Short mmCIF file of C-alpha atoms in Angstrom, two decimals:
data_model
loop_
_atom_site.label_atom_id
_atom_site.label_comp_id
_atom_site.label_asym_id
_atom_site.label_seq_id
_atom_site.Cartn_x
_atom_site.Cartn_y
_atom_site.Cartn_z
CA MET A 249 -1.35 34.31 0.33
CA LEU A 250 1.19 32.41 -1.74
CA ASP A 251 0.73 32.32 -5.46
CA THR A 252 -0.81 29.01 -6.62
CA HIS A 253 2.38 28.29 -8.57
CA PHE A 254 4.23 27.81 -5.28
CA ARG A 255 1.63 25.72 -3.49
CA MET A 256 2.59 22.14 -2.76
CA LYS A 257 0.84 19.59 -4.93
CA LYS A 258 -1.25 16.86 -3.37
CA VAL A 259 -0.34 13.35 -4.47
CA GLN A 260 -2.70 10.49 -3.63
CA MET A 261 -1.18 7.02 -3.66
CA PHE A 262 -3.62 4.12 -4.01
CA TYR A 263 -1.87 1.00 -2.75
CA ASP A 264 -2.11 -2.53 -1.36
CA VAL A 265 0.71 -4.14 0.64
CA VAL A 266 0.23 -7.39 -1.28
CA SER A 267 1.94 -5.61 -4.20
CA PRO A 268 5.74 -5.33 -3.98
CA TYR A 269 5.67 -2.54 -6.56
CA SER A 270 3.49 -0.54 -4.19
CA TRP A 271 6.29 -0.79 -1.63
CA VAL A 272 8.82 0.55 -4.13
CA GLY A 273 6.55 3.47 -5.04
CA PHE A 274 5.84 4.17 -1.38
CA GLU A 275 9.52 4.31 -0.39
CA LEU A 276 10.49 6.52 -3.33
CA LEU A 277 7.66 8.95 -2.60
CA GLN A 278 8.69 9.07 1.05
CA ARG A 279 12.30 9.79 0.09
CA TYR A 280 11.61 12.53 -2.40
CA SER A 281 8.42 14.21 -1.21
CA ARG A 282 10.24 17.28 0.15
CA LYS A 283 12.57 17.57 -2.83
CA TRP A 284 9.67 17.23 -5.25
CA ASN A 285 7.49 19.58 -3.18
CA PHE A 286 4.29 17.60 -2.67
CA VAL A 287 2.05 16.38 0.13
CA LEU A 288 1.49 12.62 0.05
CA ASP A 289 -1.97 11.24 0.84
CA LEU A 290 -1.79 7.46 1.33
CA CYS A 291 -4.99 5.70 0.23
CA PRO A 292 -5.09 1.98 1.10
CA PHE A 293 -7.41 0.01 -1.19
CA PHE A 294 -8.07 -3.69 -1.82
CA LEU A 295 -6.23 -4.95 -4.89
CA GLY A 296 -8.41 -8.07 -5.06
CA GLY A 297 -11.43 -5.82 -5.54
CA ILE A 298 -9.60 -3.84 -8.21
CA MET A 299 -8.72 -7.00 -10.14
CA LYS A 300 -12.29 -8.27 -9.95
CA GLY A 301 -13.89 -4.94 -10.79
CA SER A 302 -11.60 -4.30 -13.76
CA SER A 303 -11.59 -7.91 -15.02
CA ASN A 304 -7.79 -7.79 -14.80
CA ARG A 305 -5.51 -10.76 -14.08
CA PRO A 306 -2.65 -10.53 -11.56
CA PRO A 307 0.77 -10.83 -13.25
CA GLY A 308 1.64 -13.72 -10.94
CA MET A 309 -1.01 -15.86 -12.69
CA ASN A 310 0.87 -15.54 -15.98
CA ALA A 311 4.02 -17.71 -16.04
CA ALA A 312 6.02 -15.36 -18.26
CA LYS A 313 5.05 -12.25 -16.27
CA ALA A 314 5.73 -14.04 -12.97
CA ALA A 315 9.24 -14.99 -14.10
CA TYR A 316 9.93 -11.44 -15.25
CA MET A 317 8.56 -10.00 -12.02
CA GLY A 318 10.95 -12.09 -9.93
CA ALA A 319 13.99 -10.86 -11.86
CA ASP A 320 12.67 -7.30 -11.99
CA LEU A 321 12.15 -7.13 -8.23
CA LYS A 322 15.71 -8.30 -7.59
CA ARG A 323 17.06 -5.50 -9.76
CA ILE A 324 14.79 -2.92 -8.13
CA SER A 325 15.71 -4.11 -4.65
CA ALA A 326 19.41 -3.69 -5.32
CA TYR A 327 19.09 -0.37 -7.15
CA TYR A 328 16.86 1.38 -4.61
CA ASP A 329 18.19 -0.42 -1.53
CA ILE A 330 14.80 -1.81 -0.54
CA PRO A 331 14.97 -5.24 1.18
CA LEU A 332 12.62 -7.04 -1.20
CA ASN A 333 12.63 -10.84 -1.05
CA ILE A 334 10.24 -13.11 -2.92
CA PRO A 335 8.19 -15.21 -0.44
CA SER A 336 8.78 -18.95 -0.45
CA ASP A 337 5.26 -19.50 -1.81
CA PRO A 338 4.18 -16.32 -3.66
CA ALA A 339 0.88 -17.80 -4.85
CA GLU A 340 -0.14 -18.71 -1.30
CA VAL A 341 0.82 -15.26 -0.01
CA MET A 342 -0.74 -13.21 -2.81
CA PHE A 343 -3.78 -15.19 -3.93
CA ASN A 344 -4.81 -17.50 -1.09
CA LYS A 345 -4.01 -15.50 2.03
CA GLY A 346 -4.24 -12.08 0.41
CA SER A 347 -4.26 -8.76 2.20
CA LEU A 348 -7.87 -7.93 3.08
CA SER A 349 -7.31 -7.81 6.86
CA ALA A 350 -4.12 -5.80 6.43
CA GLN A 351 -5.84 -3.25 4.20
CA ARG A 352 -8.70 -2.92 6.68
CA LEU A 353 -6.13 -2.32 9.42
CA LEU A 354 -4.52 0.42 7.32
CA THR A 355 -7.94 1.95 6.74
CA ALA A 356 -8.58 1.98 10.49
CA VAL A 357 -5.14 3.48 11.15
CA LYS A 358 -5.73 6.25 8.60
CA ILE A 359 -9.01 7.19 10.28
CA HIS A 360 -8.12 6.79 13.96
CA CYS A 361 -4.35 7.43 14.19
CA PRO A 362 -3.10 8.68 10.80
CA GLU A 363 0.30 9.62 12.21
CA TYR A 364 1.11 5.88 12.23
CA LEU A 365 -0.02 5.11 8.67
CA VAL A 366 3.50 5.29 7.22
CA PRO A 367 5.21 3.00 9.77
CA VAL A 368 2.33 0.49 9.81
CA SER A 369 2.35 0.29 6.01
CA ARG A 370 6.12 -0.23 6.02
CA GLN A 371 5.95 -2.94 8.69
CA LEU A 372 3.32 -4.83 6.72
CA TRP A 373 5.49 -4.73 3.58
CA LEU A 374 8.49 -5.89 5.59
CA ARG A 375 6.60 -8.89 6.96
CA ILE A 376 5.28 -10.07 3.62
CA TRP A 377 8.04 -8.99 1.21
CA SER A 378 11.18 -9.14 3.35
CA TYR A 379 10.65 -11.66 6.16
CA ASP A 380 8.10 -13.97 4.45
CA GLU A 381 5.75 -13.71 7.44
CA ASP A 382 1.99 -13.65 7.81
CA ILE A 383 -0.11 -10.46 7.62
CA THR A 384 -3.58 -11.98 7.94
CA THR A 385 -4.13 -12.95 11.60
CA ASN A 386 -4.93 -10.62 14.47
CA ASP A 387 -1.67 -11.63 16.16
CA SER A 388 0.27 -10.59 13.05
CA LEU A 389 -1.57 -7.28 12.86
CA LYS A 390 -0.85 -6.62 16.53
CA LEU A 391 2.86 -7.31 16.04
CA VAL A 392 2.94 -4.96 13.07
CA SER A 393 1.23 -2.24 15.09
CA GLU A 394 3.60 -2.71 18.02
CA LYS A 395 6.67 -2.42 15.78
CA ALA A 396 5.17 0.72 14.26
CA GLY A 397 5.13 2.26 17.74
CA ILE A 398 1.38 2.37 18.38
CA PRO A 399 0.43 2.28 22.09
CA LEU A 400 -1.11 -1.00 23.28
CA LYS A 401 -4.51 0.50 24.12
CA ALA A 402 -4.78 2.01 20.65
CA ILE A 403 -3.69 -1.30 19.07
CA ASN A 404 -6.53 -3.21 20.72
CA ASN A 405 -8.99 -0.59 19.51
CA LEU A 406 -7.64 -0.81 15.95
CA ILE A 407 -7.90 -4.61 15.89
CA ASP A 408 -11.50 -4.31 17.05
CA GLN A 409 -12.17 -1.75 14.32
CA VAL A 410 -10.93 -4.02 11.50
CA THR A 411 -14.18 -6.01 11.38
CA THR A 412 -16.61 -3.12 11.89
CA ASP A 413 -19.04 -2.07 9.18
CA SER A 414 -17.59 1.43 9.04
CA ILE A 415 -14.06 0.23 8.22
CA ILE A 416 -15.29 -2.42 5.79
CA GLU A 417 -17.38 0.15 3.94
CA GLU A 418 -14.60 2.75 3.92
CA LEU A 419 -12.18 0.30 2.29
CA LYS A 420 -14.86 -0.57 -0.26
CA ARG A 421 -15.40 3.13 -0.92
CA THR A 422 -11.70 3.81 -1.52
CA THR A 423 -11.45 0.76 -3.77
CA GLN A 424 -14.48 1.89 -5.78
CA GLU A 425 -13.05 5.41 -6.02
CA ALA A 426 -9.90 3.96 -7.53
CA LEU A 427 -11.89 1.80 -9.95
CA ASP A 428 -14.01 4.76 -11.02
CA SER A 429 -10.76 6.63 -11.74
CA GLY A 430 -9.58 3.89 -14.09
CA VAL A 431 -7.21 2.03 -11.77
CA LYS A 432 -6.55 -1.59 -12.77
CA TYR A 433 -3.50 -2.43 -10.68
CA CYS A 434 -0.90 -1.02 -8.24
CA THR A 435 0.61 1.49 -7.85
CA SER A 436 -1.56 4.38 -9.05
CA LEU A 437 -1.12 8.06 -8.24
CA ARG A 438 -3.53 10.96 -8.51
CA VAL A 439 -1.85 14.34 -8.83
CA GLN A 440 -4.04 17.45 -8.79
CA GLN A 441 -7.07 15.29 -9.75
CA ILE A 442 -5.22 13.68 -12.68
CA MET A 443 -4.76 9.90 -12.36
CA HIS A 444 -1.43 8.35 -13.33
CA LEU A 445 -1.79 4.59 -13.62
CA GLY A 446 1.13 2.59 -12.30
CA HIS A 447 2.89 -0.72 -12.62
CA LEU A 448 1.26 -4.03 -13.55
CA GLY A 449 1.71 -5.51 -10.07
#
């Protein structure tokens, strides 16, 4: 048996695709996981539930923070070569449409076909934060799943799963787990049971 010093660390990433900073964290962790010697456990949660449960306000609802976030994301996009583009109507995308259906889809993917969790997450971020496209309707979720390479039969099953009690409750459970760990925003990481709270968005 290997000495515990050489065992790979487990890193849990709590994330919501409505957050562009989650996308940045996700891509960097994907790039450097082997170099940094850790196993990444992606944990989709619902940021709206986090904001409500922690009595936190999204940065986009503060004019000064929203202006800074726009400039900050442009710099990050260029530096890390991530195709981030601010949607034409950020408030509509983030606060009115939201990401509940998308996060339920990710929850279903993690349970039923976890090998597709990375590409489905990436495709959702691309739609919302690169192409300024919808992520709320069943048609949008099907397109995302197709582009991620999921077989058609499995896609139909996943779409059916999105509204089931088991998926709804599992997303609530993960969101509550994050809240109980002190999470107030995205992106937050738990490394060896120690929570590292992330960016404001």
